[in-house]
Amino acid sequence: MPIFSVTQGSLTLAGLSAFLSQHHHHHHQQQQQQIFATTDHASPFFTITSPLFIPPSRTRRSTNNITAKFSDSANAKAENSSETATTTATDEVLEPSPDALRQARRSADWKAVKAYYDGGHILQGRVEGFNGGGLIVRFYSLVGFLPFPLLSPSHSCKDPQKTIHEIAKDLTGLLISVKVIHAEEENRKLIFSEKEAVWSKFSKGINVGEIFAGRVGSVEDYGAFIHMRFPDGLYHLTGLVHVSEVSWDLVQDVRDILNVGDEVTVKIIDIDQGKSRITLSIKQLEEDPLLETLDKVIPQDGSIAPDPLSMHNSITIEPLPGLESIFQELTREDGIDDIRISRQGFEKRVVSQDLQLWLSNAPPINRKFTLLARAGRQVQEIQLTTTLDQGGIKKALQRVLERVP
């Protein structure tokens, strides 16, 4: 609405009518013009700073009741200006409905969630409750789902006696760090993972070859999942010990060796950042017996039945099934002059029923090099007389194994 100010005096009805008539015919001249009106006081005037508009209903009032008085008081001006502004705002401003506000807020929150997802960033969500499968997590106006398997292992390891639902009840009302792993606004599907958030925080600080204390979280046919304990005492990451990395012995069922809750020591042998996977080993913390000489494979402590034989009478030792044809092919290789079984023994454990051949870590000494052959519990030490170095022996053996069916 136009604003005008009066500096002095009061305006009579006759003056007001004259002004309106003049304003109607000379509208374009009134924006910068000073208008003087007749008053009952000396030197009356008021100044128009913009076109004046008065609704017709206000100009048709009785002359007996209308006298527009303009006080030089600052309070009167302020009240008149405030009333005018309020009338204008009421006529022109439309308040959005609550539903529109809620929809705008949800739309903005979905955009934020997608930005977190695209950037792989961690956000804070509040646990509002849980159901049979996981936690209900709120992010501003949105509610998402966090499946129990995607919780950090630190919760279950902190108090192993609690059930998953007891853990969920303890988490209700708390803020947790999560990552968005699925966001679908059209179907209102929002899925969080605490494991992914923990991986982002701790995986960069571990390396292949490091050794961790751990606790068995679950056991499957193919191996065991181990929760790894960090220096702060919490179990932040989980890795897999494949069945082949549990023991040097032949393992038919992982459950025969490992059970949920067992405390173990593991070694990191692989980290896949792209798939958020850690591969662990238990057996590699022990010395590989097949890469050692027969003295270490079968300690002479009376607990086993060693059968040491000299090279002169080693012909009395019957080679393990399949060894004889390998010997025949090895003698055809350049640089290998003689092959003999020097001694054999029997172990209490079974590593494999199949024939296995292993090279000794030690280089040839006086043209003598050692091979180990193992099948079932039986182990035989084989002496090669050769001019080849360790690399040459390995290549010769590879060529032989390709020829032997």
mmCIF file of C-alpha atoms in Angstrom:
data_model
loop_
_atom_site.group_PDB
_atom_site.id
_atom_site.type_symbol
_atom_site.label_atom_id
_atom_site.label_comp_id
_atom_site.label_asym_id
_atom_site.label_seq_id
_atom_site.Cartn_x
_atom_site.Cartn_y
_atom_site.Cartn_z
ATOM 1 C CA MET A 1 0.000 0.000 0.000
ATOM 2 C CA PRO A 2 1.178 3.591 -0.637
ATOM 3 C CA ILE A 3 2.605 5.370 2.336
ATOM 4 C CA PHE A 4 2.049 9.058 3.073
ATOM 5 C CA SER A 5 3.070 11.212 6.013
ATOM 6 C CA VAL A 6 1.504 14.249 7.593
ATOM 7 C CA THR A 7 3.725 16.743 9.311
ATOM 8 C CA GLN A 8 1.113 19.081 10.741
ATOM 9 C CA GLY A 9 -2.622 19.899 10.977
ATOM 10 C CA SER A 10 -5.814 18.030 10.164
ATOM 11 C CA LEU A 11 -7.555 17.512 6.841
ATOM 12 C CA THR A 12 -11.254 18.430 6.425
ATOM 13 C CA LEU A 13 -13.698 16.528 4.262
ATOM 14 C CA ALA A 14 -13.802 19.314 1.674
ATOM 15 C CA GLY A 15 -10.019 19.254 1.338
ATOM 16 C CA LEU A 16 -9.994 15.460 1.018
ATOM 17 C CA SER A 17 -12.674 15.483 -1.700
ATOM 18 C CA ALA A 18 -10.838 18.176 -3.646
ATOM 19 C CA PHE A 19 -7.634 16.155 -3.477
ATOM 20 C CA LEU A 20 -9.301 12.947 -4.699
ATOM 21 C CA SER A 21 -10.838 14.770 -7.654
ATOM 22 C CA GLN A 22 -7.559 16.307 -8.618
ATOM 23 C CA HIS A 23 -5.716 13.001 -8.161
ATOM 24 C CA HIS A 24 -8.153 11.223 -10.495
ATOM 25 C CA HIS A 25 -7.530 13.641 -13.420
ATOM 26 C CA HIS A 26 -3.814 14.204 -12.913
ATOM 27 C CA HIS A 27 -2.547 10.839 -11.675
ATOM 28 C CA HIS A 28 0.799 11.067 -13.441
ATOM 29 C CA GLN A 29 1.574 14.417 -11.849
ATOM 30 C CA GLN A 30 0.867 13.402 -8.247
ATOM 31 C CA GLN A 31 3.897 11.166 -7.512
ATOM 32 C CA GLN A 32 6.253 14.056 -6.765
ATOM 33 C CA GLN A 33 3.757 16.872 -5.959
ATOM 34 C CA GLN A 34 3.092 18.634 -2.608
ATOM 35 C CA ILE A 35 -0.601 18.933 -1.820
ATOM 36 C CA PHE A 36 -1.894 21.692 0.461
ATOM 37 C CA ALA A 37 -5.308 21.545 2.147
ATOM 38 C CA THR A 38 -7.391 24.058 4.054
ATOM 39 C CA THR A 39 -7.353 23.509 7.781
ATOM 40 C CA ASP A 40 -8.502 25.253 10.903
ATOM 41 C CA HIS A 41 -4.897 25.864 11.949
ATOM 42 C CA ALA A 42 -2.237 28.097 10.575
ATOM 43 C CA SER A 43 0.223 26.805 7.935
ATOM 44 C CA PRO A 44 -1.329 23.372 7.522
ATOM 45 C CA PHE A 45 0.112 20.962 4.933
ATOM 46 C CA PHE A 46 0.868 17.303 4.313
ATOM 47 C CA THR A 47 3.158 15.664 1.759
ATOM 48 C CA ILE A 48 2.228 12.823 -0.615
ATOM 49 C CA THR A 49 5.231 10.609 -1.471
ATOM 50 C CA SER A 50 3.363 8.073 -3.648
ATOM 51 C CA PRO A 51 -0.084 7.772 -5.289
ATOM 52 C CA LEU A 52 -2.835 7.616 -2.698
ATOM 53 C CA PHE A 53 -5.490 4.947 -3.011
ATOM 54 C CA ILE A 54 -8.622 4.936 -0.891
ATOM 55 C CA PRO A 55 -11.235 2.221 -1.501
ATOM 56 C CA PRO A 56 -14.602 3.630 -2.661
ATOM 57 C CA SER A 57 -16.340 2.229 0.392
ATOM 58 C CA ARG A 58 -14.237 4.489 2.555
ATOM 59 C CA THR A 59 -15.070 7.647 0.535
ATOM 60 C CA ARG A 60 -18.817 7.151 0.681
ATOM 61 C CA ARG A 61 -19.114 7.643 4.433
ATOM 62 C CA SER A 62 -21.426 10.342 5.889
ATOM 63 C CA THR A 63 -19.949 13.827 6.114
ATOM 64 C CA ASN A 64 -21.232 14.059 9.671
ATOM 65 C CA ASN A 65 -19.004 11.231 10.801
ATOM 66 C CA ILE A 66 -15.921 11.639 8.620
ATOM 67 C CA THR A 67 -13.104 13.889 9.611
ATOM 68 C CA ALA A 68 -9.657 12.553 8.721
ATOM 69 C CA LYS A 69 -7.374 13.804 11.427
ATOM 70 C CA PHE A 70 -3.645 13.568 11.134
ATOM 71 C CA SER A 71 -1.683 14.153 14.291
ATOM 72 C CA ASP A 72 1.901 15.251 14.265
ATOM 73 C CA SER A 73 2.535 12.597 16.919
ATOM 74 C CA ALA A 74 5.093 9.882 15.917
ATOM 75 C CA ASN A 75 2.975 7.219 17.608
ATOM 76 C CA ALA A 76 -0.049 8.017 15.460
ATOM 77 C CA LYS A 77 2.029 7.764 12.292
ATOM 78 C CA ALA A 78 3.491 4.427 13.360
ATOM 79 C CA GLU A 79 0.063 2.972 14.129
ATOM 80 C CA ASN A 80 -1.330 4.135 10.749
ATOM 81 C CA SER A 81 1.679 2.725 8.866
ATOM 82 C CA SER A 82 1.501 -0.588 10.750
ATOM 83 C CA GLU A 83 -2.214 -0.943 10.020
ATOM 84 C CA THR A 84 -1.647 -0.267 6.322
ATOM 85 C CA ALA A 85 1.179 -2.835 6.098
ATOM 86 C CA THR A 86 -0.887 -5.438 7.928
ATOM 87 C CA THR A 87 -3.819 -4.931 5.563
ATOM 88 C CA THR A 88 -1.552 -5.329 2.535
ATOM 89 C CA ALA A 89 0.125 -8.484 3.871
ATOM 90 C CA THR A 90 -3.245 -10.039 4.627
ATOM 91 C CA ASP A 91 -4.455 -9.308 1.121
ATOM 92 C CA GLU A 92 -1.357 -10.527 -0.761
ATOM 93 C CA VAL A 93 0.574 -13.262 1.224
ATOM 94 C CA LEU A 94 -0.623 -16.890 1.049
ATOM 95 C CA GLU A 95 0.526 -19.249 3.785
ATOM 96 C CA PRO A 96 1.563 -22.781 2.533
ATOM 97 C CA SER A 97 -0.432 -25.685 3.901
ATOM 98 C CA PRO A 98 1.115 -28.054 6.461
ATOM 99 C CA ASP A 99 1.017 -30.890 3.907
ATOM 100 C CA ALA A 100 2.973 -28.787 1.411
ATOM 101 C CA LEU A 101 5.569 -27.961 4.047
ATOM 102 C CA ARG A 102 5.967 -31.627 5.004
ATOM 103 C CA GLN A 103 6.355 -32.675 1.379
ATOM 104 C CA ALA A 104 8.975 -29.996 0.753
ATOM 105 C CA ARG A 105 10.898 -31.145 3.814
ATOM 106 C CA ARG A 106 10.806 -34.807 2.746
ATOM 107 C CA SER A 107 11.950 -33.919 -0.750
ATOM 108 C CA ALA A 108 14.895 -31.965 0.646
ATOM 109 C CA ASP A 109 15.818 -34.853 2.981
ATOM 110 C CA TRP A 110 15.741 -37.369 0.110
ATOM 111 C CA LYS A 111 18.135 -35.160 -1.822
ATOM 112 C CA ALA A 112 20.439 -35.081 1.200
ATOM 113 C CA VAL A 113 20.302 -38.872 1.568
ATOM 114 C CA LYS A 114 21.178 -39.375 -2.097
ATOM 115 C CA ALA A 115 24.095 -36.996 -1.725
ATOM 116 C CA TYR A 116 25.396 -39.055 1.210
ATOM 117 C CA TYR A 117 24.955 -42.243 -0.835
ATOM 118 C CA ASP A 118 26.692 -40.897 -3.944
ATOM 119 C CA GLY A 119 29.579 -39.514 -1.932
ATOM 120 C CA GLY A 120 29.931 -42.540 0.351
ATOM 121 C CA HIS A 121 29.774 -40.291 3.377
ATOM 122 C CA ILE A 122 28.873 -41.224 6.949
ATOM 123 C CA LEU A 123 25.774 -39.715 8.554
ATOM 124 C CA GLN A 124 24.249 -39.755 12.015
ATOM 125 C CA GLY A 125 20.909 -41.510 12.483
ATOM 126 C CA ARG A 126 18.796 -41.940 15.583
ATOM 127 C CA VAL A 127 17.516 -45.395 16.506
ATOM 128 C CA GLU A 128 13.762 -45.087 17.031
ATOM 129 C CA GLY A 129 13.004 -48.751 17.592
ATOM 130 C CA PHE A 130 13.414 -52.220 16.116
ATOM 131 C CA ASN A 131 11.533 -55.179 14.706
ATOM 132 C CA GLY A 132 12.345 -58.825 14.144
ATOM 133 C CA GLY A 133 14.899 -58.102 11.430
ATOM 134 C CA GLY A 134 16.669 -54.909 12.375
ATOM 135 C CA LEU A 135 16.683 -51.337 13.665
ATOM 136 C CA ILE A 136 14.376 -48.473 12.685
ATOM 137 C CA VAL A 137 16.637 -45.468 12.114
ATOM 138 C CA ARG A 138 15.471 -41.877 11.545
ATOM 139 C CA PHE A 139 17.268 -39.306 9.425
ATOM 140 C CA TYR A 140 15.385 -35.991 9.856
ATOM 141 C CA SER A 141 11.928 -36.568 8.300
ATOM 142 C CA LEU A 142 12.877 -39.950 6.774
ATOM 143 C CA VAL A 143 12.791 -43.375 8.415
ATOM 144 C CA GLY A 144 15.091 -46.150 7.202
ATOM 145 C CA PHE A 145 15.972 -49.740 8.084
ATOM 146 C CA LEU A 146 19.231 -51.215 9.372
ATOM 147 C CA PRO A 147 19.274 -55.054 9.230
ATOM 148 C CA PHE A 148 20.815 -56.748 12.255
ATOM 149 C CA PRO A 149 23.610 -58.412 10.180
ATOM 150 C CA LEU A 150 24.800 -54.918 9.182
ATOM 151 C CA LEU A 151 25.388 -53.801 12.772
ATOM 152 C CA SER A 152 28.976 -53.340 13.926
ATOM 153 C CA PRO A 153 30.323 -56.483 15.667
ATOM 154 C CA SER A 154 31.364 -54.340 18.624
ATOM 155 C CA HIS A 155 27.814 -54.500 20.060
ATOM 156 C CA SER A 156 27.617 -58.291 20.288
ATOM 157 C CA CYS A 157 31.233 -58.668 21.402
ATOM 158 C CA LYS A 158 30.778 -56.116 24.176
ATOM 159 C CA ASP A 159 28.277 -58.351 25.939
ATOM 160 C CA PRO A 160 28.130 -61.816 24.312
ATOM 161 C CA GLN A 161 25.387 -62.960 26.670
ATOM 162 C CA LYS A 162 22.809 -60.501 25.293
ATOM 163 C CA THR A 163 20.447 -61.451 22.502
ATOM 164 C CA ILE A 164 20.261 -59.292 19.389
ATOM 165 C CA HIS A 165 16.902 -57.889 20.515
ATOM 166 C CA GLU A 166 18.342 -56.926 23.898
ATOM 167 C CA ILE A 167 21.141 -55.131 22.069
ATOM 168 C CA ALA A 168 18.571 -53.360 19.872
ATOM 169 C CA LYS A 169 16.629 -52.241 22.938
ATOM 170 C CA ASP A 170 19.808 -50.747 24.434
ATOM 171 C CA LEU A 171 20.463 -48.837 21.199
ATOM 172 C CA THR A 172 16.976 -47.324 21.007
ATOM 173 C CA GLY A 173 17.141 -43.538 21.326
ATOM 174 C CA LEU A 174 20.863 -43.344 20.575
ATOM 175 C CA LEU A 175 22.652 -41.744 17.617
ATOM 176 C CA ILE A 176 24.772 -44.146 15.543
ATOM 177 C CA SER A 177 27.097 -43.637 12.588
ATOM 178 C CA VAL A 178 25.798 -45.283 9.416
ATOM 179 C CA LYS A 179 26.186 -45.234 5.650
ATOM 180 C CA VAL A 180 23.380 -45.303 3.100
ATOM 181 C CA ILE A 181 23.563 -48.490 1.007
ATOM 182 C CA HIS A 182 20.179 -48.173 -0.723
ATOM 183 C CA ALA A 183 18.021 -45.104 -1.369
ATOM 184 C CA GLU A 184 14.870 -45.291 -3.496
ATOM 185 C CA GLU A 185 12.579 -42.286 -3.079
ATOM 186 C CA GLU A 186 9.880 -43.562 -5.431
ATOM 187 C CA ASN A 187 9.305 -46.698 -3.333
ATOM 188 C CA ARG A 188 10.348 -45.038 -0.066
ATOM 189 C CA LYS A 189 13.114 -47.601 0.547
ATOM 190 C CA LEU A 190 16.016 -46.453 2.681
ATOM 191 C CA ILE A 191 18.570 -48.956 4.036
ATOM 192 C CA PHE A 192 21.515 -48.167 6.305
ATOM 193 C CA SER A 193 24.654 -50.093 7.303
ATOM 194 C CA GLU A 194 26.724 -49.510 10.406
ATOM 195 C CA LYS A 195 29.315 -52.048 9.233
ATOM 196 C CA GLU A 196 30.061 -49.956 6.142
ATOM 197 C CA ALA A 197 30.537 -46.848 8.270
ATOM 198 C CA VAL A 198 32.942 -48.697 10.568
ATOM 199 C CA TRP A 199 34.801 -50.127 7.540
ATOM 200 C CA SER A 200 35.369 -46.616 6.171
ATOM 201 C CA LYS A 201 36.803 -45.524 9.495
ATOM 202 C CA PHE A 202 39.079 -48.451 10.393
ATOM 203 C CA SER A 203 40.014 -50.384 7.220
ATOM 204 C CA LYS A 204 42.594 -47.807 6.117
ATOM 205 C CA GLY A 205 44.598 -48.448 9.274
ATOM 206 C CA ILE A 206 45.221 -52.191 8.772
ATOM 207 C CA ASN A 207 47.762 -53.969 6.555
ATOM 208 C CA VAL A 208 48.451 -57.429 5.171
ATOM 209 C CA GLY A 209 50.682 -59.372 7.539
ATOM 210 C CA GLU A 210 49.375 -57.778 10.740
ATOM 211 C CA ILE A 211 48.279 -60.060 13.576
ATOM 212 C CA PHE A 212 45.096 -59.517 15.591
ATOM 213 C CA ALA A 213 43.411 -61.149 18.526
ATOM 214 C CA GLY A 214 39.915 -62.164 17.533
ATOM 215 C CA ARG A 215 36.695 -63.864 18.506
ATOM 216 C CA VAL A 216 34.752 -66.350 16.412
ATOM 217 C CA GLY A 217 31.477 -64.698 15.389
ATOM 218 C CA SER A 218 29.957 -67.432 13.248
ATOM 219 C CA VAL A 219 30.967 -70.708 11.619
ATOM 220 C CA GLU A 220 29.957 -71.823 8.128
ATOM 221 C CA ASP A 221 30.797 -74.863 5.993
ATOM 222 C CA TYR A 222 33.377 -72.824 4.061
ATOM 223 C CA GLY A 223 35.067 -71.184 7.046
ATOM 224 C CA ALA A 224 34.689 -68.997 10.128
ATOM 225 C CA PHE A 225 34.040 -65.268 10.515
ATOM 226 C CA ILE A 226 36.361 -63.700 13.067
ATOM 227 C CA HIS A 227 35.736 -60.342 14.786
ATOM 228 C CA MET A 228 39.046 -58.483 15.081
ATOM 229 C CA ARG A 229 39.912 -56.651 18.304
ATOM 230 C CA PHE A 230 41.522 -53.230 17.965
ATOM 231 C CA PRO A 231 43.767 -51.383 20.445
ATOM 232 C CA ASP A 232 40.733 -49.619 21.956
ATOM 233 C CA GLY A 233 39.449 -53.028 23.045
ATOM 234 C CA LEU A 234 36.490 -53.027 20.634
ATOM 235 C CA TYR A 235 35.849 -55.432 17.785
ATOM 236 C CA HIS A 236 35.371 -53.139 14.803
ATOM 237 C CA LEU A 237 36.030 -55.313 11.733
ATOM 238 C CA THR A 238 35.269 -58.885 10.708
ATOM 239 C CA GLY A 239 37.324 -61.165 8.472
ATOM 240 C CA LEU A 240 36.943 -64.670 7.056
ATOM 241 C CA VAL A 241 39.202 -67.613 7.828
ATOM 242 C CA HIS A 242 38.602 -70.036 4.955
ATOM 243 C CA VAL A 243 38.527 -73.721 5.810
ATOM 244 C CA SER A 244 41.864 -74.137 4.028
ATOM 245 C CA GLU A 245 43.445 -71.549 6.365
ATOM 246 C CA VAL A 246 42.238 -73.018 9.642
ATOM 247 C CA SER A 247 44.960 -75.649 10.105
ATOM 248 C CA TRP A 248 47.789 -77.441 8.306
ATOM 249 C CA ASP A 249 45.871 -80.616 9.079
ATOM 250 C CA LEU A 250 43.160 -81.849 6.767
ATOM 251 C CA VAL A 251 39.938 -80.167 7.988
ATOM 252 C CA GLN A 252 36.695 -81.901 7.043
ATOM 253 C CA ASP A 253 34.417 -79.714 9.167
ATOM 254 C CA VAL A 254 35.386 -76.303 10.552
ATOM 255 C CA ARG A 255 33.069 -76.898 13.516
ATOM 256 C CA ASP A 256 35.373 -79.689 14.683
ATOM 257 C CA ILE A 257 38.008 -77.022 15.400
ATOM 258 C CA LEU A 258 36.252 -73.665 15.894
ATOM 259 C CA ASN A 259 33.111 -72.690 17.793
ATOM 260 C CA VAL A 260 31.256 -69.409 18.208
ATOM 261 C CA GLY A 261 32.856 -67.346 20.967
ATOM 262 C CA ASP A 262 36.306 -68.984 20.756
ATOM 263 C CA GLU A 263 39.240 -66.622 21.249
ATOM 264 C CA VAL A 264 41.779 -66.975 18.413
ATOM 265 C CA THR A 265 44.796 -65.233 16.928
ATOM 266 C CA VAL A 266 44.687 -64.453 13.217
ATOM 267 C CA LYS A 267 46.925 -63.016 10.526
ATOM 268 C CA ILE A 268 45.686 -60.730 7.725
ATOM 269 C CA ILE A 269 46.583 -62.302 4.357
ATOM 270 C CA ASP A 270 44.420 -60.165 2.046
ATOM 271 C CA ILE A 271 42.396 -56.912 2.089
ATOM 272 C CA ASP A 272 39.865 -56.108 -0.641
ATOM 273 C CA GLN A 273 38.880 -52.459 -0.219
ATOM 274 C CA GLY A 274 36.463 -52.581 -3.157
ATOM 275 C CA LYS A 275 34.429 -55.424 -1.666
ATOM 276 C CA SER A 276 35.055 -54.513 1.998
ATOM 277 C CA ARG A 277 36.545 -57.954 2.689
ATOM 278 C CA ILE A 278 39.367 -59.160 4.902
ATOM 279 C CA THR A 279 40.881 -62.626 4.485
ATOM 280 C CA LEU A 280 42.477 -64.100 7.589
ATOM 281 C CA SER A 281 44.553 -67.162 8.406
ATOM 282 C CA ILE A 282 45.157 -69.121 11.565
ATOM 283 C CA LYS A 283 47.510 -71.766 10.193
ATOM 284 C CA GLN A 284 49.991 -69.228 8.776
ATOM 285 C CA LEU A 285 50.894 -68.254 12.300
ATOM 286 C CA GLU A 286 52.472 -71.708 12.516
ATOM 287 C CA GLU A 287 55.487 -72.877 10.550
ATOM 288 C CA ASP A 288 54.522 -74.738 7.401
ATOM 289 C CA PRO A 289 55.676 -78.298 8.171
ATOM 290 C CA LEU A 290 55.857 -79.310 4.515
ATOM 291 C CA LEU A 291 58.502 -76.719 3.780
ATOM 292 C CA GLU A 292 60.866 -78.111 6.393
ATOM 293 C CA THR A 293 63.106 -81.123 6.558
ATOM 294 C CA LEU A 294 61.907 -84.420 7.897
ATOM 295 C CA ASP A 295 63.526 -83.701 11.275
ATOM 296 C CA LYS A 296 61.025 -80.838 11.819
ATOM 297 C CA VAL A 297 58.058 -82.555 10.255
ATOM 298 C CA ILE A 298 58.536 -85.597 12.468
ATOM 299 C CA PRO A 299 60.287 -84.580 15.700
ATOM 300 C CA GLN A 300 62.386 -87.338 17.224
ATOM 301 C CA ASP A 301 60.692 -87.205 20.624
ATOM 302 C CA GLY A 302 59.450 -90.758 20.857
ATOM 303 C CA SER A 303 55.850 -89.730 20.203
ATOM 304 C CA ILE A 304 55.997 -91.034 16.619
ATOM 305 C CA ALA A 305 57.586 -94.007 14.905
ATOM 306 C CA PRO A 306 60.428 -92.684 12.746
ATOM 307 C CA ASP A 307 62.115 -95.035 10.351
ATOM 308 C CA PRO A 308 65.450 -93.451 9.448
ATOM 309 C CA LEU A 309 67.377 -95.289 6.725
ATOM 310 C CA SER A 310 70.685 -94.561 5.076
ATOM 311 C CA MET A 311 70.997 -93.771 1.408
ATOM 312 C CA HIS A 312 72.663 -97.137 0.793
ATOM 313 C CA ASN A 313 69.647 -99.175 1.879
ATOM 314 C CA SER A 314 66.943 -96.642 0.935
ATOM 315 C CA ILE A 315 65.938 -98.947 -1.882
ATOM 316 C CA THR A 316 64.069 -100.970 0.721
ATOM 317 C CA ILE A 317 61.634 -98.037 1.228
ATOM 318 C CA GLU A 318 58.670 -98.387 -1.055
ATOM 319 C CA PRO A 319 57.899 -95.045 -2.738
ATOM 320 C CA LEU A 320 54.517 -93.471 -2.105
ATOM 321 C CA PRO A 321 51.917 -94.183 -4.790
ATOM 322 C CA GLY A 322 52.752 -92.067 -7.877
ATOM 323 C CA LEU A 323 56.324 -91.257 -6.848
ATOM 324 C CA GLU A 324 58.019 -93.910 -8.959
ATOM 325 C CA SER A 325 56.802 -92.497 -12.286
ATOM 326 C CA ILE A 326 57.823 -89.004 -11.141
ATOM 327 C CA PHE A 327 61.333 -90.303 -10.362
ATOM 328 C CA GLN A 328 61.644 -91.831 -13.815
ATOM 329 C CA GLU A 329 60.729 -88.542 -15.497
ATOM 330 C CA LEU A 330 63.034 -86.502 -13.234
ATOM 331 C CA THR A 331 66.084 -88.568 -14.244
ATOM 332 C CA ARG A 332 65.443 -87.509 -17.855
ATOM 333 C CA GLU A 333 65.848 -83.837 -16.953
ATOM 334 C CA ASP A 334 69.251 -82.253 -17.622
ATOM 335 C CA GLY A 335 71.157 -81.500 -14.427
ATOM 336 C CA ILE A 336 69.543 -84.199 -12.256
ATOM 337 C CA ASP A 337 71.924 -87.143 -11.765
ATOM 338 C CA ASP A 338 70.392 -89.254 -8.990
ATOM 339 C CA ILE A 339 67.186 -89.587 -6.917
ATOM 340 C CA ARG A 340 66.913 -91.514 -3.656
ATOM 341 C CA ILE A 341 64.499 -91.768 -0.725
ATOM 342 C CA SER A 342 66.670 -91.023 2.297
ATOM 343 C CA ARG A 343 64.151 -91.729 5.087
ATOM 344 C CA GLN A 344 60.491 -91.761 5.985
ATOM 345 C CA GLY A 345 58.164 -91.464 8.971
ATOM 346 C CA PHE A 346 54.526 -91.406 10.033
ATOM 347 C CA GLU A 347 52.588 -88.544 11.575
ATOM 348 C CA LYS A 348 49.624 -88.612 13.928
ATOM 349 C CA ARG A 349 47.695 -86.133 11.786
ATOM 350 C CA VAL A 350 46.511 -86.364 8.202
ATOM 351 C CA VAL A 351 47.132 -83.335 5.992
ATOM 352 C CA SER A 352 45.927 -84.834 2.702
ATOM 353 C CA GLN A 353 45.225 -88.238 1.238
ATOM 354 C CA ASP A 354 46.573 -87.054 -2.108
ATOM 355 C CA LEU A 355 50.275 -87.065 -2.970
ATOM 356 C CA GLN A 356 51.950 -83.722 -2.294
ATOM 357 C CA LEU A 357 55.479 -82.675 -3.297
ATOM 358 C CA TRP A 358 57.258 -79.769 -1.623
ATOM 359 C CA LEU A 359 60.614 -78.102 -2.218
ATOM 360 C CA SER A 360 62.887 -77.417 0.709
ATOM 361 C CA ASN A 361 63.601 -73.791 1.526
ATOM 362 C CA ALA A 362 67.309 -74.582 1.813
ATOM 363 C CA PRO A 363 69.472 -74.210 -1.325
ATOM 364 C CA PRO A 364 71.435 -77.241 -2.646
ATOM 365 C CA ILE A 365 74.479 -78.124 -0.521
ATOM 366 C CA ASN A 366 77.241 -80.203 -2.117
ATOM 367 C CA ARG A 367 74.928 -80.802 -5.060
ATOM 368 C CA LYS A 368 72.329 -82.294 -2.710
ATOM 369 C CA PHE A 369 68.767 -80.970 -2.631
ATOM 370 C CA THR A 370 65.788 -82.137 -0.529
ATOM 371 C CA LEU A 371 62.213 -82.811 -1.587
ATOM 372 C CA LEU A 372 59.374 -83.833 0.692
ATOM 373 C CA ALA A 373 56.585 -86.184 -0.388
ATOM 374 C CA ARG A 374 53.477 -86.671 1.723
ATOM 375 C CA ALA A 375 50.297 -88.712 1.418
ATOM 376 C CA GLY A 376 48.001 -89.463 4.349
ATOM 377 C CA ARG A 377 50.154 -89.811 7.475
ATOM 378 C CA GLN A 378 53.255 -91.003 5.593
ATOM 379 C CA VAL A 379 56.115 -88.619 4.821
ATOM 380 C CA GLN A 380 59.225 -89.404 2.756
ATOM 381 C CA GLU A 381 62.392 -87.342 2.380
ATOM 382 C CA ILE A 382 63.890 -87.423 -1.133
ATOM 383 C CA GLN A 383 67.503 -86.508 -1.932
ATOM 384 C CA LEU A 384 68.357 -85.168 -5.401
ATOM 385 C CA THR A 385 71.919 -85.083 -6.706
ATOM 386 C CA THR A 386 71.907 -82.144 -9.120
ATOM 387 C CA THR A 387 73.838 -79.300 -10.673
ATOM 388 C CA LEU A 388 70.690 -77.136 -10.794
ATOM 389 C CA ASP A 389 69.933 -74.332 -8.402
ATOM 390 C CA GLN A 390 66.620 -74.066 -6.521
ATOM 391 C CA GLY A 391 64.874 -72.241 -9.390
ATOM 392 C CA GLY A 392 66.102 -74.792 -11.941
ATOM 393 C CA ILE A 393 64.869 -77.691 -9.809
ATOM 394 C CA LYS A 394 61.446 -76.080 -9.494
ATOM 395 C CA LYS A 395 61.115 -75.656 -13.278
ATOM 396 C CA ALA A 396 62.261 -79.226 -13.899
ATOM 397 C CA LEU A 397 59.712 -80.541 -11.426
ATOM 398 C CA GLN A 398 56.948 -78.489 -13.062
ATOM 399 C CA ARG A 399 57.765 -79.966 -16.470
ATOM 400 C CA VAL A 400 57.731 -83.461 -15.033
ATOM 401 C CA LEU A 401 54.329 -83.026 -13.356
ATOM 402 C CA GLU A 402 52.873 -81.839 -16.669
ATOM 403 C CA ARG A 403 54.034 -85.100 -18.317
ATOM 404 C CA VAL A 404 52.961 -87.466 -15.538
ATOM 405 C CA PRO A 405 49.215 -88.328 -15.656
#
